[in-house]
Amino acid sequence: MRPLTDHLPKAMLPILDVPLIDLVLSRGGSVDWAERFVNLSGPLPQLREHLTQNHCDVTTLQEGPGPIGQAATLQRLLPQLAQTILTYNCDLVADLDPAMLLARHAEGKKSATLAVQRVASGADFTGQDGALRLVDRRRENAPGFVFLGAACFDRNLLDTRLDGSSPAGLTEALLRPVIDTGDVVLVEHAGYARDAGTPASYLAVNLDALHPERLRIDTPGTISPQGWYLGPGSSTGTAPGKGAVLLAGSRIEKGAKVTDCVVWPGCTVPSGARASGGIWFLDRFLGV
């Protein structure tokens, strides 16, 4: 997500002015959490400051100078974790209900429960429950299921499988063992789900959010009937085009043309500029 994440942590990237982390934390409103943890990866301070001001019930973990992987994060938190653990990637934008996933995990009586969607290609797993196979997507483009980035794990699985090595990714440390042994339940999610972890998908999520029937977000700004968004303090010297997302404090000058484009907070698209299919960031257009 660079250069965006050179200035703002990924979890703080705004979807119609709502940070990704707020979309994630708002999904668990009906769950009686024992404790919630957020991994602070990278040196930028905005995520810690935002959580301190807006989510005082969340405990943070600072990775350090380099990434350690999701499994190593769980290893560090292990003494503080409950008997059932739910993990959720910050760049997953979905109408997935964590309470439902936790309930399905309790019913399934397996060590892991994974939220997935069925795909015709680009699968992470292929096969059926009890006979799944992990796909190496670098070598194979298979039909099957893609992992959405939300999962439940039993504490005893973490005690058994996590050996303290770092960095440790979730796939090799936990997903591969449960898939190889059949100790997993897949829960197919039929609703909205998109990974906002690339510039193209980040733009796509913002555009989807312009249509509440696809993705409903409680935004601080205004979605126009013409299909564009004005954030707080944003302004236009000319009418925005369809799909223009003017985040807080941004501006389109007279004579500029903006369609299907996120204008970064506080930035100005100058007169005569054309921006379509990307992100206007600082003083330039980033096509995706």
Coordinates of C-alpha atoms in Angstrom, one line a residue:
M1 CA 0.0 0.0 0.0
R2 CA 3.0 2.3 -0.3
P3 CA 3.2 5.3 -0.6
L4 CA 0.0 5.6 1.4
T5 CA 1.3 3.6 4.3
D6 CA 4.5 5.7 4.4
H7 CA 2.3 8.4 5.9
L8 CA -0.5 6.4 7.6
P9 CA -0.7 2.8 9.1
K10 CA -2.7 0.4 7.0
A11 CA -5.3 0.0 9.7
M12 CA -5.9 3.8 9.6
L13 CA -6.6 3.9 5.8
P14 CA -10.0 5.6 5.4
I15 CA -13.0 4.1 3.7
L16 CA -15.3 7.2 3.1
D17 CA -13.4 8.8 6.1
V18 CA -13.8 5.8 8.4
P19 CA -10.5 4.1 9.3
L20 CA -10.3 0.4 8.5
I21 CA -9.7 -0.4 12.2
D22 CA -13.0 1.1 13.1
L23 CA -14.8 -1.0 10.6
V24 CA -13.2 -4.1 12.1
L25 CA -13.9 -3.2 15.7
S26 CA -17.5 -2.2 15.0
R27 CA -18.3 -5.7 13.7
G28 CA -18.0 -7.3 17.2
G29 CA -20.7 -5.3 19.0
S30 CA -22.8 -8.3 20.0
V31 CA -19.8 -10.3 21.3
D32 CA -19.0 -10.3 25.0
W33 CA -15.2 -10.1 24.5
A34 CA -12.9 -11.1 27.4
E35 CA -10.3 -8.8 25.8
R36 CA -9.5 -7.3 22.4
F37 CA -6.0 -6.9 21.1
V38 CA -4.6 -4.9 18.1
N39 CA -1.1 -5.5 16.8
L40 CA 0.7 -2.2 16.1
S41 CA 3.0 -3.0 13.2
G42 CA 5.4 -0.3 12.0
P43 CA 6.7 2.9 13.6
L44 CA 3.9 5.4 12.7
P45 CA 2.0 6.7 15.8
Q46 CA -1.4 7.4 14.4
L47 CA -3.0 4.0 15.1
R48 CA -1.9 3.9 18.8
E49 CA -3.2 7.5 19.2
H50 CA -6.5 6.7 17.5
L51 CA -7.1 3.6 19.7
T52 CA -6.2 5.5 22.9
Q53 CA -8.7 8.2 22.0
N54 CA -11.5 6.1 20.6
H55 CA -11.2 2.4 21.8
C56 CA -9.9 2.5 25.3
D57 CA -11.0 -1.1 25.9
V58 CA -8.5 -2.4 23.3
T59 CA -5.0 -3.7 24.4
T60 CA -2.2 -3.0 21.9
L61 CA 0.9 -5.0 21.1
Q62 CA 3.9 -3.3 19.5
E63 CA 5.7 -5.7 17.1
G64 CA 9.0 -3.9 17.1
P65 CA 11.2 -2.8 14.2
G66 CA 10.2 -5.5 11.8
P67 CA 7.1 -7.7 11.1
I68 CA 6.8 -10.9 13.1
G69 CA 3.7 -12.5 11.5
Q70 CA 0.3 -13.3 12.8
A71 CA 1.2 -16.6 14.5
A72 CA 4.1 -15.0 16.3
T73 CA 1.7 -12.2 17.5
L74 CA -0.6 -14.9 19.0
Q75 CA 2.4 -16.5 20.6
R76 CA 3.4 -13.3 22.3
L77 CA -0.2 -12.8 23.5
L78 CA -0.7 -16.5 24.5
P79 CA -0.7 -15.9 28.3
Q80 CA -3.5 -13.4 28.0
L81 CA -5.7 -15.3 25.6
A82 CA -9.0 -17.0 26.3
Q83 CA -9.9 -20.6 25.4
T84 CA -11.4 -19.5 22.1
I85 CA -9.5 -16.9 20.0
L86 CA -10.9 -14.9 17.1
T87 CA -8.5 -13.3 14.6
Y88 CA -9.5 -10.7 12.1
N89 CA -7.3 -8.9 9.5
C90 CA -7.5 -5.2 9.6
D91 CA -7.8 -4.9 5.8
L92 CA -10.8 -7.3 5.6
V93 CA -13.9 -5.2 4.9
A94 CA -16.9 -7.5 5.3
D95 CA -20.4 -7.8 6.7
L96 CA -19.3 -10.9 8.5
D97 CA -20.7 -11.4 12.0
P98 CA -18.0 -12.4 14.5
A99 CA -20.7 -13.8 16.8
M100 CA -21.9 -16.1 14.1
L101 CA -18.3 -17.3 13.4
L102 CA -17.8 -18.0 17.1
A103 CA -21.1 -19.9 17.3
R104 CA -20.2 -22.1 14.3
H105 CA -16.8 -22.7 15.9
A106 CA -18.5 -24.0 19.1
E107 CA -20.8 -26.2 17.1
G108 CA -18.1 -27.6 14.9
K109 CA -15.9 -29.0 17.7
K110 CA -12.8 -28.6 15.6
S111 CA -9.6 -26.7 16.6
A112 CA -10.1 -24.1 13.9
T113 CA -12.9 -22.4 12.0
L114 CA -12.2 -20.3 9.0
A115 CA -14.4 -17.8 7.2
V116 CA -14.1 -18.4 3.4
Q117 CA -15.7 -17.6 0.1
R118 CA -16.0 -20.0 -2.8
V119 CA -14.0 -18.9 -5.9
A120 CA -13.6 -20.2 -9.5
S121 CA -9.9 -19.5 -9.4
G122 CA -7.2 -18.2 -7.1
A123 CA -8.2 -20.5 -4.2
D124 CA -6.3 -20.9 -0.9
F125 CA -7.8 -24.3 -0.3
T126 CA -9.4 -26.9 -2.5
G127 CA -11.4 -30.1 -1.8
Q128 CA -14.1 -30.8 0.8
D129 CA -14.3 -30.7 4.6
G130 CA -12.2 -33.5 5.8
A131 CA -10.2 -33.7 2.6
L132 CA -8.9 -30.2 2.1
R133 CA -5.6 -29.3 0.5
L134 CA -3.7 -26.1 0.8
V135 CA -3.0 -24.5 -2.6
D136 CA 0.4 -22.9 -3.4
R137 CA -1.0 -20.0 -5.4
R138 CA 2.5 -19.2 -6.8
R139 CA 2.3 -22.5 -8.8
E140 CA -1.4 -23.3 -9.1
N141 CA -4.6 -21.3 -9.9
A142 CA -7.3 -23.6 -8.6
P143 CA -11.0 -23.4 -7.8
G144 CA -12.1 -23.8 -4.2
F145 CA -12.1 -21.5 -1.2
V146 CA -10.3 -18.2 -0.5
F147 CA -9.5 -17.5 3.2
L148 CA -11.1 -14.1 4.1
G149 CA -8.8 -13.3 7.0
A150 CA -11.2 -14.1 9.9
A151 CA -10.8 -17.3 12.0
C152 CA -11.5 -18.9 15.3
F153 CA -8.9 -21.1 17.1
D154 CA -8.9 -23.2 20.2
R155 CA -6.3 -22.2 22.8
N156 CA -5.0 -25.8 22.9
L157 CA -4.1 -25.6 19.2
L158 CA -2.0 -22.6 19.9
D159 CA -0.4 -24.2 22.9
T160 CA 0.5 -27.3 20.7
R161 CA 1.5 -25.7 17.5
L162 CA 3.2 -22.4 18.3
D163 CA 6.9 -23.0 19.2
G164 CA 8.0 -19.4 19.9
S165 CA 9.9 -19.0 16.6
S166 CA 9.6 -15.5 15.0
P167 CA 8.7 -14.4 12.4
A168 CA 5.9 -17.0 12.0
G169 CA 3.0 -16.6 9.5
L170 CA -0.5 -17.9 10.2
T171 CA -0.6 -20.2 7.2
E172 CA 2.4 -22.4 8.0
A173 CA 2.1 -22.3 11.7
L174 CA -1.6 -23.0 12.1
L175 CA -3.6 -23.3 8.8
R176 CA -1.5 -26.0 7.2
P177 CA -1.5 -28.3 10.2
V178 CA -5.3 -28.1 10.7
I179 CA -6.0 -28.6 7.0
D180 CA -3.6 -31.5 6.7
T181 CA -5.2 -33.2 9.7
G182 CA -8.8 -32.3 8.9
D183 CA -9.1 -30.4 12.2
V184 CA -10.9 -27.5 10.7
V185 CA -14.4 -26.2 9.7
L186 CA -14.9 -23.9 6.8
V187 CA -17.8 -21.3 7.1
E188 CA -18.8 -19.9 3.7
H189 CA -19.6 -16.3 3.8
A190 CA -22.2 -15.3 1.2
G191 CA -22.2 -11.6 1.9
Y192 CA -19.9 -8.7 1.1
A193 CA -16.1 -9.3 1.7
R194 CA -13.1 -7.7 0.1
D195 CA -9.5 -7.4 1.1
A196 CA -8.5 -3.7 1.0
G197 CA -4.8 -4.5 1.2
T198 CA -3.8 -3.3 -2.3
P199 CA -4.3 0.1 -4.0
A200 CA -6.8 -1.4 -6.5
S201 CA -8.9 -3.1 -3.9
Y202 CA -8.7 -0.1 -1.6
L203 CA -10.2 2.0 -4.3
A204 CA -12.8 -0.7 -5.1
V205 CA -14.0 -0.8 -1.4
N206 CA -14.4 3.0 -1.4
L207 CA -16.4 2.8 -4.6
D208 CA -18.5 0.0 -3.2
A209 CA -19.3 2.1 -0.2
L210 CA -20.9 4.7 -2.4
H211 CA -23.7 2.1 -2.9
P212 CA -25.2 1.2 0.5
E213 CA -26.9 -1.8 -1.0
R214 CA -23.4 -3.3 -1.5
L215 CA -21.6 -2.0 1.5
R216 CA -23.2 0.1 4.3
I217 CA -20.8 2.4 6.3
D218 CA -21.9 5.1 8.7
T219 CA -19.8 7.9 7.2
P220 CA -19.2 11.4 8.6
G221 CA -19.7 12.9 5.1
T222 CA -22.3 12.9 2.4
I223 CA -23.0 10.4 -0.4
S224 CA -24.6 12.2 -3.3
P225 CA -27.4 10.7 -5.4
Q226 CA -25.1 11.2 -8.4
G227 CA -22.6 8.7 -6.9
W228 CA -19.9 10.7 -5.3
Y229 CA -18.8 11.5 -1.8
L230 CA -18.0 14.7 0.0
G231 CA -16.1 14.3 3.3
P232 CA -16.1 16.8 6.2
G233 CA -14.5 20.1 5.1
S234 CA -14.0 19.0 1.5
S235 CA -15.0 21.3 -1.3
T236 CA -15.3 21.5 -5.1
G237 CA -14.8 24.2 -7.6
T238 CA -16.4 21.9 -10.2
A239 CA -18.9 19.1 -10.1
P240 CA -17.2 15.8 -9.1
G241 CA -17.7 12.9 -11.5
K242 CA -19.3 9.6 -10.7
G243 CA -17.1 7.6 -8.2
A244 CA -15.3 10.7 -6.9
V245 CA -14.4 10.2 -3.2
L246 CA -13.3 13.5 -1.6
L247 CA -12.0 12.6 1.8
A248 CA -12.0 15.1 4.7
G249 CA -10.5 18.5 3.8
S250 CA -9.8 17.7 0.2
R251 CA -10.6 19.8 -2.8
I252 CA -11.2 19.7 -6.5
E253 CA -10.4 22.9 -8.3
K254 CA -12.4 24.4 -11.1
G255 CA -11.5 22.7 -14.4
A256 CA -10.3 19.4 -12.8
K257 CA -12.0 16.2 -13.7
V258 CA -12.2 13.4 -11.1
T259 CA -14.1 10.1 -11.6
D260 CA -13.6 6.7 -9.8
C261 CA -10.9 8.2 -7.7
V262 CA -10.1 8.7 -4.0
V263 CA -8.8 12.1 -3.2
W264 CA -6.6 11.8 -0.1
P265 CA -7.5 13.9 3.0
G266 CA -6.3 17.5 2.7
C267 CA -5.2 17.1 -0.9
T268 CA -6.1 19.3 -3.8
V269 CA -6.7 18.2 -7.4
P270 CA -5.5 21.3 -9.4
S271 CA -7.3 22.9 -12.3
G272 CA -6.8 21.0 -15.6
A273 CA -5.9 17.7 -13.9
R274 CA -7.5 14.5 -14.8
A275 CA -7.8 11.7 -12.3
S276 CA -9.7 8.5 -13.0
G277 CA -9.2 4.9 -11.7
G278 CA -6.8 5.6 -8.8
I279 CA -5.9 7.7 -5.9
W280 CA -4.9 11.4 -5.8
F281 CA -2.3 11.4 -3.1
L282 CA -0.4 14.5 -2.0
D283 CA 0.4 16.3 -5.4
R284 CA 0.1 13.4 -7.8
F285 CA -2.2 10.8 -9.2
L286 CA -1.6 7.1 -8.5
G287 CA -3.2 4.9 -11.0
V288 CA -4.2 1.4 -10.0

